[in-house]
PDB file of N, CA and C in Angstrom:
ATOM      1  N   MET A  16      -9.144 -11.172 -20.428  1.00 52.00           N
ATOM      2  CA  MET A  16      -8.051 -10.114 -20.508  1.00 52.00           C
ATOM      3  C   MET A  16      -6.305 -10.650 -19.554  1.00 52.00           C
ATOM      4  N   ALA A  17      -6.702 -10.922 -18.479  1.00 47.00           N
ATOM      5  CA  ALA A  17      -5.535 -11.950 -17.452  1.00 47.00           C
ATOM      6  C   ALA A  17      -5.286 -13.205 -18.430  1.00 47.00           C
ATOM      7  N   LYS A  18      -5.792 -13.683 -18.811  1.00 53.00           N
ATOM      8  CA  LYS A  18      -5.196 -14.911 -19.506  1.00 53.00           C
ATOM      9  C   LYS A  18      -4.138 -14.283 -20.632  1.00 53.00           C
ATOM     10  N   ARG A  19      -4.589 -13.536 -21.984  1.00 61.00           N
ATOM     11  CA  ARG A  19      -3.827 -13.043 -22.836  1.00 61.00           C
ATOM     12  C   ARG A  19      -2.499 -12.472 -21.775  1.00 61.00           C
ATOM     13  N   MET A  20      -2.898 -11.762 -20.826  1.00 60.00           N
ATOM     14  CA  MET A  20      -1.476 -11.061 -20.610  1.00 60.00           C
ATOM     15  C   MET A  20      -1.064 -12.003 -19.608  1.00 60.00           C
ATOM     16  N   SER A  21      -1.274 -13.195 -19.330  1.00 67.00           N
ATOM     17  CA  SER A  21      -0.507 -14.382 -18.649  1.00 67.00           C
ATOM     18  C   SER A  21      -0.494 -13.969 -17.209  1.00 67.00           C
ATOM     19  N   LEU A  22      -1.291 -13.298 -16.362  1.00 64.00           N
ATOM     20  CA  LEU A  22      -1.651 -13.186 -15.279  1.00 64.00           C
ATOM     21  C   LEU A  22      -2.381 -13.939 -14.064  1.00 64.00           C
ATOM     22  N   PRO A  23      -2.419 -14.160 -13.227  1.00 71.00           N
ATOM     23  CA  PRO A  23      -3.732 -14.854 -12.668  1.00 71.00           C
ATOM     24  C   PRO A  23      -4.488 -13.476 -12.155  1.00 71.00           C
ATOM     25  N   PRO A  24      -6.232 -13.997 -12.601  1.00 68.00           N
ATOM     26  CA  PRO A  24      -7.019 -13.073 -12.697  1.00 68.00           C
ATOM     27  C   PRO A  24      -6.726 -12.127 -11.003  1.00 68.00           C
ATOM     28  N   LYS A  25      -6.894 -12.747 -10.023  1.00 80.00           N
ATOM     29  CA  LYS A  25      -6.370 -11.856  -8.766  1.00 80.00           C
ATOM     30  C   LYS A  25      -5.832 -11.218  -9.108  1.00 80.00           C
ATOM     31  N   THR A  26      -4.709 -10.788  -9.436  1.00 79.00           N
ATOM     32  CA  THR A  26      -3.530  -9.399  -9.507  1.00 79.00           C
ATOM     33  C   THR A  26      -4.433  -9.103 -10.818  1.00 79.00           C
ATOM     34  N   LEU A  27      -4.802  -9.165 -11.718  1.00 81.00           N
ATOM     35  CA  LEU A  27      -5.397  -7.946 -12.529  1.00 81.00           C
ATOM     36  C   LEU A  27      -6.379  -7.668 -11.710  1.00 81.00           C
ATOM     37  N   VAL A  28      -7.327  -8.292 -11.357  1.00 80.00           N
ATOM     38  CA  VAL A  28      -8.302  -7.264 -10.102  1.00 80.00           C
ATOM     39  C   VAL A  28      -7.903  -6.821  -8.934  1.00 80.00           C
ATOM     40  N   ARG A  29      -6.516  -6.665  -8.533  1.00 84.00           N
ATOM     41  CA  ARG A  29      -5.801  -5.945  -7.582  1.00 84.00           C
ATOM     42  C   ARG A  29      -5.220  -4.594  -8.623  1.00 84.00           C
ATOM     43  N   TRP A  30      -4.953  -4.879  -9.778  1.00 81.00           N
ATOM     44  CA  TRP A  30      -4.470  -3.553 -10.452  1.00 81.00           C
ATOM     45  C   TRP A  30      -5.502  -2.826 -10.569  1.00 81.00           C
ATOM     46  N   ALA A  31      -6.594  -3.409 -11.167  1.00 80.00           N
ATOM     47  CA  ALA A  31      -8.064  -2.585 -10.989  1.00 80.00           C
ATOM     48  C   ALA A  31      -8.763  -1.601 -10.378  1.00 80.00           C
ATOM     49  N   ILE A  32      -8.779  -2.379  -9.046  1.00 84.00           N
ATOM     50  CA  ILE A  32      -8.694  -1.768  -7.342  1.00 84.00           C
ATOM     51  C   ILE A  32      -7.984  -0.477  -7.470  1.00 84.00           C
ATOM     52  N   GLY A  33      -6.942  -1.254  -7.720  1.00 88.00           N
ATOM     53  CA  GLY A  33      -5.506   0.370  -7.023  1.00 88.00           C
ATOM     54  C   GLY A  33      -6.217   1.395  -7.970  1.00 88.00           C
ATOM     55  N   TRP A  34      -6.236   1.063  -9.358  1.00 91.00           N
ATOM     56  CA  TRP A  34      -6.336   1.754 -10.087  1.00 91.00           C
ATOM     57  C   TRP A  34      -7.795   2.652 -10.316  1.00 91.00           C
ATOM     58  N   ARG A  35      -9.305   2.241  -9.588  1.00 89.00           N
ATOM     59  CA  ARG A  35      -9.899   2.667  -9.750  1.00 89.00           C
ATOM     60  C   ARG A  35      -9.951   3.939  -8.299  1.00 89.00           C
ATOM     61  N   GLU A  36      -9.075   3.431  -7.438  1.00 91.00           N
ATOM     62  CA  GLU A  36      -8.932   4.436  -5.998  1.00 91.00           C
ATOM     63  C   GLU A  36      -7.655   4.994  -6.439  1.00 91.00           C
ATOM     64  N   ALA A  37      -6.349   5.469  -6.460  1.00 91.00           N
ATOM     65  CA  ALA A  37      -5.894   5.978  -6.943  1.00 91.00           C
ATOM     66  C   ALA A  37      -5.234   6.061  -7.615  1.00 91.00           C
ATOM     67  N   GLY A  38      -5.501   6.078  -9.221  1.00 91.00           N
ATOM     68  CA  GLY A  38      -4.801   6.173 -10.253  1.00 91.00           C
ATOM     69  C   GLY A  38      -3.905   4.863 -10.566  1.00 91.00           C
ATOM     70  N   ALA A  39      -2.686   5.856 -11.371  1.00 94.00           N
ATOM     71  CA  ALA A  39      -2.012   5.217 -11.702  1.00 94.00           C
ATOM     72  C   ALA A  39      -1.070   4.575 -10.406  1.00 94.00           C
ATOM     73  N   GLY A  40      -0.901   5.952 -10.083  1.00 95.00           N
ATOM     74  CA  GLY A  40       0.060   5.308  -8.505  1.00 95.00           C
ATOM     75  C   GLY A  40      -0.485   4.280  -8.094  1.00 95.00           C
ATOM     76  N   GLY A  41      -1.710   3.734  -7.771  1.00 93.00           N
ATOM     77  CA  GLY A  41      -2.252   3.212  -7.017  1.00 93.00           C
ATOM     78  C   GLY A  41      -1.846   1.328  -7.755  1.00 93.00           C
ATOM     79  N   VAL A  42      -1.667   1.817  -9.046  1.00 93.00           N
ATOM     80  CA  VAL A  42      -1.215   0.414  -9.492  1.00 93.00           C
ATOM     81  C   VAL A  42       0.075   0.445  -8.924  1.00 93.00           C
ATOM     82  N   HIS A  43       0.406   1.148  -9.498  1.00 94.00           N
ATOM     83  CA  HIS A  43       2.522   0.733  -9.163  1.00 94.00           C
ATOM     84  C   HIS A  43       2.503   0.542  -7.735  1.00 94.00           C
ATOM     85  N   VAL A  44       1.719   0.743  -6.645  1.00 96.00           N
ATOM     86  CA  VAL A  44       2.146   0.892  -5.172  1.00 96.00           C
ATOM     87  C   VAL A  44       1.531  -1.190  -4.944  1.00 96.00           C
ATOM     88  N   VAL A  45       0.800  -1.355  -5.873  1.00 93.00           N
ATOM     89  CA  VAL A  45       0.548  -2.480  -6.100  1.00 93.00           C
ATOM     90  C   VAL A  45       1.659  -3.548  -6.133  1.00 93.00           C
ATOM     91  N   ARG A  46       2.078  -2.972  -7.158  1.00 92.00           N
ATOM     92  CA  ARG A  46       2.985  -3.880  -8.399  1.00 92.00           C
ATOM     93  C   ARG A  46       4.199  -3.885  -7.725  1.00 92.00           C
ATOM     94  N   ASP A  47       4.700  -2.715  -6.984  1.00 92.00           N
ATOM     95  CA  ASP A  47       6.179  -2.297  -6.957  1.00 92.00           C
ATOM     96  C   ASP A  47       6.423  -2.269  -5.790  1.00 92.00           C
ATOM     97  N   GLU A  48       7.519  -3.220  -5.705  1.00 94.00           N
ATOM     98  CA  GLU A  48       7.887  -3.596  -4.245  1.00 94.00           C
ATOM     99  C   GLU A  48       9.450  -2.716  -4.058  1.00 94.00           C
ATOM    100  N   TRP A  49       9.690  -1.753  -2.951  1.00 96.00           N
ATOM    101  CA  TRP A  49      11.200  -1.629  -3.133  1.00 96.00           C
ATOM    102  C   TRP A  49      11.578  -1.346  -1.918  1.00 96.00           C
ATOM    103  N   GLN A  50      13.165  -0.678  -1.259  1.00 97.00           N
ATOM    104  CA  GLN A  50      14.126  -0.594   0.130  1.00 97.00           C
ATOM    105  C   GLN A  50      14.051   0.968  -0.628  1.00 97.00           C
ATOM    106  N   PRO A  51      13.089   1.618   0.303  1.00 97.00           N
ATOM    107  CA  PRO A  51      13.245   3.289   0.888  1.00 97.00           C
ATOM    108  C   PRO A  51      14.226   3.508   1.647  1.00 97.00           C
ATOM    109  N   ASN A  52      14.836   4.387   2.181  1.00 96.00           N
ATOM    110  CA  ASN A  52      16.030   5.143   3.014  1.00 96.00           C
ATOM    111  C   ASN A  52      14.605   4.702   4.210  1.00 96.00           C
ATOM    112  N   PRO A  53      15.087   4.060   5.219  1.00 94.00           N
ATOM    113  CA  PRO A  53      14.513   3.539   6.511  1.00 94.00           C
ATOM    114  C   PRO A  53      13.535   4.562   7.417  1.00 94.00           C
ATOM    115  N   LEU A  54      14.620   5.314   7.161  1.00 96.00           N
ATOM    116  CA  LEU A  54      14.343   6.885   8.119  1.00 96.00           C
ATOM    117  C   LEU A  54      12.472   7.384   7.134  1.00 96.00           C
ATOM    118  N   LEU A  55      12.693   7.350   6.193  1.00 96.00           N
ATOM    119  CA  LEU A  55      11.516   7.356   5.210  1.00 96.00           C
ATOM    120  C   LEU A  55       9.638   7.282   5.768  1.00 96.00           C
ATOM    121  N   LEU A  56      10.303   6.084   6.449  1.00 97.00           N
ATOM    122  CA  LEU A  56       9.062   4.831   6.835  1.00 97.00           C
ATOM    123  C   LEU A  56       8.831   5.048   8.535  1.00 97.00           C
ATOM    124  N   GLU A  57       9.806   5.619   8.868  1.00 96.00           N
ATOM    125  CA  GLU A  57       9.555   6.151  10.595  1.00 96.00           C
ATOM    126  C   GLU A  57       7.797   7.080  10.646  1.00 96.00           C
ATOM    127  N   PRO A  58       7.528   7.753  10.730  1.00 95.00           N
ATOM    128  CA  PRO A  58       6.293   8.729  10.685  1.00 95.00           C
ATOM    129  C   PRO A  58       5.713   7.398  10.667  1.00 95.00           C
ATOM    130  N   ALA A  59       5.643   6.957   9.438  1.00 96.00           N
ATOM    131  CA  ALA A  59       4.302   5.990   9.158  1.00 96.00           C
ATOM    132  C   ALA A  59       3.909   5.029  10.595  1.00 96.00           C
ATOM    133  N   ARG A  60       5.305   4.293  10.921  1.00 95.00           N
ATOM    134  CA  ARG A  60       5.780   3.120  11.778  1.00 95.00           C
ATOM    135  C   ARG A  60       5.170   3.527  13.349  1.00 95.00           C
ATOM    136  N   LEU A  61       5.296   5.023  13.261  1.00 94.00           N
ATOM    137  CA  LEU A  61       5.329   5.773  14.456  1.00 94.00           C
ATOM    138  C   LEU A  61       3.804   6.222  14.531  1.00 94.00           C
ATOM    139  N   ALA A  62       3.066   6.110  13.534  1.00 93.00           N
ATOM    140  CA  ALA A  62       1.558   6.392  14.119  1.00 93.00           C
ATOM    141  C   ALA A  62       1.101   5.109  13.908  1.00 93.00           C
ATOM    142  N   MET A  63       1.193   4.769  13.155  1.00 94.00           N
ATOM    143  CA  MET A  63       0.545   3.048  13.361  1.00 94.00           C
ATOM    144  C   MET A  63       0.529   2.395  14.285  1.00 94.00           C
ATOM    145  N   THR A  64       1.738   2.759  15.100  1.00 93.00           N
ATOM    146  CA  THR A  64       2.099   2.260  16.140  1.00 93.00           C
ATOM    147  C   THR A  64       0.633   3.297  17.280  1.00 93.00           C
ATOM    148  N   GLU A  65       1.100   4.098  17.225  1.00 91.00           N
ATOM    149  CA  GLU A  65       0.084   5.157  18.465  1.00 91.00           C
ATOM    150  C   GLU A  65      -1.841   4.359  18.051  1.00 91.00           C
ATOM    151  N   TRP A  66      -1.816   4.418  16.424  1.00 89.00           N
ATOM    152  CA  TRP A  66      -3.560   3.893  16.025  1.00 89.00           C
ATOM    153  C   TRP A  66      -3.622   2.548  16.700  1.00 89.00           C
ATOM    154  N   GLY A  67      -2.554   1.145  15.823  1.00 84.00           N
ATOM    155  CA  GLY A  67      -2.814   0.023  16.636  1.00 84.00           C
ATOM    156  C   GLY A  67      -2.419  -0.814  17.039  1.00 84.00           C
ATOM    157  N   GLY A  68      -1.193  -0.317  17.588  1.00 87.00           N
ATOM    158  CA  GLY A  68      -0.248  -1.199  18.082  1.00 87.00           C
ATOM    159  C   GLY A  68       1.105  -1.262  17.699  1.00 87.00           C
ATOM    160  N   ALA A  69       1.623  -2.992  18.055  1.00 91.00           N
ATOM    161  CA  ALA A  69       2.689  -2.890  16.925  1.00 91.00           C
ATOM    162  C   ALA A  69       2.364  -2.954  15.233  1.00 91.00           C
ATOM    163  N   ALA A  70       3.305  -1.902  14.624  1.00 95.00           N
ATOM    164  CA  ALA A  70       3.778  -1.508  13.665  1.00 95.00           C
ATOM    165  C   ALA A  70       4.896  -2.346  13.014  1.00 95.00           C
ATOM    166  N   ARG A  71       4.964  -2.709  11.662  1.00 94.00           N
ATOM    167  CA  ARG A  71       6.398  -3.658  11.493  1.00 94.00           C
ATOM    168  C   ARG A  71       6.372  -2.992   9.673  1.00 94.00           C
ATOM    169  N   ALA A  72       7.668  -2.777   9.772  1.00 96.00           N
ATOM    170  CA  ALA A  72       7.945  -1.710   8.561  1.00 96.00           C
ATOM    171  C   ALA A  72       9.180  -2.532   7.800  1.00 96.00           C
ATOM    172  N   GLN A  73       8.914  -2.698   6.422  1.00 96.00           N
ATOM    173  CA  GLN A  73       9.610  -3.627   5.432  1.00 96.00           C
ATOM    174  C   GLN A  73       9.718  -3.243   4.004  1.00 96.00           C
ATOM    175  N   ARG A  74      10.707  -3.148   3.527  1.00 97.00           N
ATOM    176  CA  ARG A  74      10.586  -2.671   2.382  1.00 97.00           C
ATOM    177  C   ARG A  74      10.139  -1.371   1.813  1.00 97.00           C
ATOM    178  N   ASN A  75       9.133  -1.293   1.143  1.00 97.00           N
ATOM    179  CA  ASN A  75       8.338   0.447   1.303  1.00 97.00           C
ATOM    180  C   ASN A  75       6.975  -0.102   1.928  1.00 97.00           C
ATOM    181  N   ARG A  76       7.119  -0.915   2.796  1.00 97.00           N
ATOM    182  CA  ARG A  76       5.177  -1.189   3.373  1.00 97.00           C
ATOM    183  C   ARG A  76       5.877  -1.062   5.361  1.00 97.00           C
ATOM    184  N   VAL A  77       4.355  -0.558   5.673  1.00 97.00           N
ATOM    185  CA  VAL A  77       4.514  -0.671   7.488  1.00 97.00           C
ATOM    186  C   VAL A  77       2.831  -0.891   7.623  1.00 97.00           C
ATOM    187  N   THR A  78       3.105  -2.019   8.746  1.00 97.00           N
ATOM    188  CA  THR A  78       1.677  -2.873   8.034  1.00 97.00           C
ATOM    189  C   THR A  78       1.611  -3.220  10.107  1.00 97.00           C
ATOM    190  N   CYS A  79       0.169  -2.850  10.386  1.00 95.00           N
ATOM    191  CA  CYS A  79      -0.413  -2.936  11.377  1.00 95.00           C
ATOM    192  C   CYS A  79      -2.057  -3.886  11.558  1.00 95.00           C
ATOM    193  N   GLY A  80      -1.888  -5.052  11.711  1.00 94.00           N
ATOM    194  CA  GLY A  80      -2.991  -5.770  11.452  1.00 94.00           C
ATOM    195  C   GLY A  80      -3.125  -5.834  10.017  1.00 94.00           C
ATOM    196  N   ASP A  81      -4.771  -5.704   9.533  1.00 95.00           N
ATOM    197  CA  ASP A  81      -4.996  -5.692   8.508  1.00 95.00           C
ATOM    198  C   ASP A  81      -5.166  -4.350   7.332  1.00 95.00           C
ATOM    199  N   VAL A  82      -3.651  -3.762   8.336  1.00 96.00           N
ATOM    200  CA  VAL A  82      -3.965  -2.724   7.467  1.00 96.00           C
ATOM    201  C   VAL A  82      -2.843  -2.186   7.160  1.00 96.00           C
ATOM    202  N   GLN A  83      -2.025  -1.839   5.879  1.00 96.00           N
ATOM    203  CA  GLN A  83      -0.919  -1.425   5.671  1.00 96.00           C
ATOM    204  C   GLN A  83      -0.841  -0.096   5.058  1.00 96.00           C
ATOM    205  N   LEU A  84       0.481   0.877   5.308  1.00 97.00           N
ATOM    206  CA  LEU A  84       0.682   1.694   4.166  1.00 97.00           C
ATOM    207  C   LEU A  84       1.499   2.079   3.474  1.00 97.00           C
ATOM    208  N   ARG A  85       1.628   2.055   1.977  1.00 97.00           N
ATOM    209  CA  ARG A  85       2.827   1.856   1.811  1.00 97.00           C
ATOM    210  C   ARG A  85       3.646   2.827   0.981  1.00 97.00           C
ATOM    211  N   LEU A  86       4.896   2.859   0.778  1.00 98.00           N
ATOM    212  CA  LEU A  86       4.646   4.608   0.297  1.00 98.00           C
ATOM    213  C   LEU A  86       5.714   4.306  -0.690  1.00 98.00           C
ATOM    214  N   GLY A  87       5.109   4.840  -2.155  1.00 97.00           N
ATOM    215  CA  GLY A  87       5.502   4.557  -3.249  1.00 97.00           C
ATOM    216  C   GLY A  87       6.203   5.709  -3.865  1.00 97.00           C
ATOM    217  N   ARG A  88       6.579   5.267  -4.993  1.00 96.00           N
ATOM    218  CA  ARG A  88       8.132   6.175  -5.787  1.00 96.00           C
ATOM    219  C   ARG A  88       7.751   7.107  -5.845  1.00 96.00           C
ATOM    220  N   ASP A  89       6.311   7.383  -5.920  1.00 96.00           N
ATOM    221  CA  ASP A  89       6.357   9.083  -6.579  1.00 96.00           C
ATOM    222  C   ASP A  89       6.196  10.007  -4.596  1.00 96.00           C
ATOM    223  N   GLY A  90       6.591   9.220  -3.736  1.00 96.00           N
ATOM    224  CA  GLY A  90       6.661   9.951  -2.188  1.00 96.00           C
ATOM    225  C   GLY A  90       5.379   9.710  -1.698  1.00 96.00           C
ATOM    226  N   ARG A  91       4.309   9.325  -2.299  1.00 97.00           N
ATOM    227  CA  ARG A  91       2.839   9.573  -1.846  1.00 97.00           C
ATOM    228  C   ARG A  91       2.751   8.086  -0.651  1.00 97.00           C
ATOM    229  N   TRP A  92       1.941   8.529  -0.013  1.00 98.00           N
ATOM    230  CA  TRP A  92       1.440   7.101   1.159  1.00 98.00           C
ATOM    231  C   TRP A  92       0.107   6.267   0.335  1.00 98.00           C
ATOM    232  N   TYR A  93      -0.036   5.473   0.422  1.00 98.00           N
ATOM    233  CA  TYR A  93      -1.319   4.734  -0.147  1.00 98.00           C
ATOM    234  C   TYR A  93      -1.760   3.746   1.449  1.00 98.00           C
ATOM    235  N   ARG A  94      -2.820   3.733   1.064  1.00 97.00           N
ATOM    236  CA  ARG A  94      -3.876   2.637   2.187  1.00 97.00           C
ATOM    237  C   ARG A  94      -3.483   1.145   1.498  1.00 97.00           C
ATOM    238  N   LEU A  95      -3.692   0.828   2.087  1.00 97.00           N
ATOM    239  CA  LEU A  95      -4.065  -0.914   1.606  1.00 97.00           C
ATOM    240  C   LEU A  95      -4.777  -2.077   3.035  1.00 97.00           C
ATOM    241  N   LEU A  96      -5.793  -2.384   2.536  1.00 96.00           N
ATOM    242  CA  LEU A  96      -6.541  -3.365   3.873  1.00 96.00           C
ATOM    243  C   LEU A  96      -6.758  -5.010   2.697  1.00 96.00           C
ATOM    244  N   LYS A  97      -5.976  -5.603   4.046  1.00 96.00           N
ATOM    245  CA  LYS A  97      -5.885  -7.292   3.837  1.00 96.00           C
ATOM    246  C   LYS A  97      -7.396  -7.669   3.442  1.00 96.00           C
ATOM    247  N   SER A  98      -7.251  -8.366   1.995  1.00 89.00           N
ATOM    248  CA  SER A  98      -8.430  -9.336   1.975  1.00 89.00           C
ATOM    249  C   SER A  98      -7.753 -10.705   1.450  1.00 89.00           C
ATOM    250  N   PRO A  99      -8.913 -11.797   1.305  1.00 88.00           N
ATOM    251  CA  PRO A  99      -8.666 -12.739   0.975  1.00 88.00           C
ATOM    252  C   PRO A  99      -7.564 -12.934  -0.126  1.00 88.00           C
ATOM    253  N   ALA A 100      -7.840 -12.009  -1.110  1.00 81.00           N
ATOM    254  CA  ALA A 100      -6.815 -12.392  -2.497  1.00 81.00           C
ATOM    255  C   ALA A 100      -5.509 -11.285  -2.168  1.00 81.00           C
ATOM    256  N   GLY A 101      -5.238 -10.863  -0.782  1.00 90.00           N
ATOM    257  CA  GLY A 101      -3.986 -10.179  -0.656  1.00 90.00           C
ATOM    258  C   GLY A 101      -4.522  -9.037  -0.027  1.00 90.00           C
ATOM    259  N   TRP A 102      -3.538  -7.393  -0.883  1.00 94.00           N
ATOM    260  CA  TRP A 102      -3.529  -6.559  -0.179  1.00 94.00           C
ATOM    261  C   TRP A 102      -4.205  -5.335  -1.319  1.00 94.00           C
ATOM    262  N   ASP A 103      -5.103  -4.226  -0.674  1.00 95.00           N
ATOM    263  CA  ASP A 103      -6.130  -4.081  -2.104  1.00 95.00           C
ATOM    264  C   ASP A 103      -5.485  -2.272  -1.570  1.00 95.00           C
ATOM    265  N   VAL A 104      -5.835  -1.378  -2.363  1.00 96.00           N
ATOM    266  CA  VAL A 104      -5.642  -0.340  -1.997  1.00 96.00           C
ATOM    267  C   VAL A 104      -6.829   0.542  -1.813  1.00 96.00           C
ATOM    268  N   ASP A 105      -6.839   1.035  -0.721  1.00 95.00           N
ATOM    269  CA  ASP A 105      -8.701   1.249   0.134  1.00 95.00           C
ATOM    270  C   ASP A 105      -8.291   3.049   0.150  1.00 95.00           C
ATOM    271  N   GLY A 106      -8.479   3.773  -1.303  1.00 95.00           N
ATOM    272  CA  GLY A 106      -8.686   5.105  -1.282  1.00 95.00           C
ATOM    273  C   GLY A 106      -7.555   5.975  -2.307  1.00 95.00           C
ATOM    274  N   PRO A 107      -7.790   7.047  -2.376  1.00 96.00           N
ATOM    275  CA  PRO A 107      -6.475   7.805  -2.567  1.00 96.00           C
ATOM    276  C   PRO A 107      -5.389   7.966  -1.515  1.00 96.00           C
ATOM    277  N   ALA A 108      -4.769   8.623  -2.374  1.00 97.00           N
ATOM    278  CA  ALA A 108      -2.636   8.761  -2.093  1.00 97.00           C
ATOM    279  C   ALA A 108      -2.649  10.146  -0.811  1.00 97.00           C
ATOM    280  N   ALA A 109      -2.144   9.408  -0.140  1.00 97.00           N
ATOM    281  CA  ALA A 109      -1.627  11.016   0.846  1.00 97.00           C
ATOM    282  C   ALA A 109      -0.209  10.922   0.513  1.00 97.00           C
ATOM    283  N   ASP A 110      -0.235  12.812   0.982  1.00 96.00           N
ATOM    284  CA  ASP A 110       1.783  13.308   1.189  1.00 96.00           C
ATOM    285  C   ASP A 110       1.623  12.968   2.458  1.00 96.00           C
ATOM    286  N   ASP A 111       0.977  13.139   3.647  1.00 95.00           N
ATOM    287  CA  ASP A 111       1.430  12.693   5.209  1.00 95.00           C
ATOM    288  C   ASP A 111       0.556  11.401   5.409  1.00 95.00           C
ATOM    289  N   PRO A 112       1.537   9.999   5.841  1.00 95.00           N
ATOM    290  CA  PRO A 112       0.644   8.722   6.028  1.00 95.00           C
ATOM    291  C   PRO A 112       0.007   9.276   7.347  1.00 95.00           C
ATOM    292  N   THR A 113      -0.078  10.179   8.499  1.00 94.00           N
ATOM    293  CA  THR A 113      -0.884  10.203   9.178  1.00 94.00           C
ATOM    294  C   THR A 113      -2.435  10.194   8.423  1.00 94.00           C
ATOM    295  N   ASP A 114      -2.358  10.953   7.895  1.00 95.00           N
ATOM    296  CA  ASP A 114      -4.053  10.909   6.554  1.00 95.00           C
ATOM    297  C   ASP A 114      -4.678  10.265   6.176  1.00 95.00           C
ATOM    298  N   LEU A 115      -4.034   9.108   6.752  1.00 94.00           N
ATOM    299  CA  LEU A 115      -4.516   7.966   6.137  1.00 94.00           C
ATOM    300  C   LEU A 115      -4.849   6.691   7.311  1.00 94.00           C
ATOM    301  N   ILE A 116      -4.076   7.059   8.325  1.00 89.00           N
ATOM    302  CA  ILE A 116      -5.198   6.483   9.732  1.00 89.00           C
ATOM    303  C   ILE A 116      -6.416   6.994  10.490  1.00 89.00           C
ATOM    304  N   ASP A 117      -7.225   6.288  10.696  1.00 72.00           N
ATOM    305  CA  ASP A 117      -8.295   5.830  11.358  1.00 72.00           C
ATOM    306  C   ASP A 117      -8.386   6.797  12.305  1.00 72.00           C
ATOM    307  N   ASN A 118      -9.039   7.717  12.874  1.00 52.00           N
ATOM    308  CA  ASN A 118      -8.741   8.248  13.952  1.00 52.00           C
ATOM    309  C   ASN A 118      -9.994   8.081  14.892  1.00 52.00           C
ATOM    310  N   ASP A 119     -10.823   6.721  14.407  1.00 47.00           N
ATOM    311  CA  ASP A 119     -12.583   6.962  15.083  1.00 47.00           C
ATOM    312  C   ASP A 119     -12.432   6.429  16.699  1.00 47.00           C
TER     313      ASP A 119
END
């Protein structure tokens, strides 16, 4: 399938993981990079900093180590984990980015 679509297989796998974990929004957030108003990222950056240390906000992403929160164009937040192939969606979306932070 990837060959017919002229895509690297790992890209198709990442899209499939996004679909499995969060439906169409999960696929979109893996594929789409955009620049929202930086103020929209601030709650996620603060929550990630409190949780795991220095967090970096760039485009629609807030990253802290191997965890990344991405803001979708749908206004929802998605948690991604770093894998050898890139960033993979790790569960359903949330309206509040703090709901995606592990508090263990």
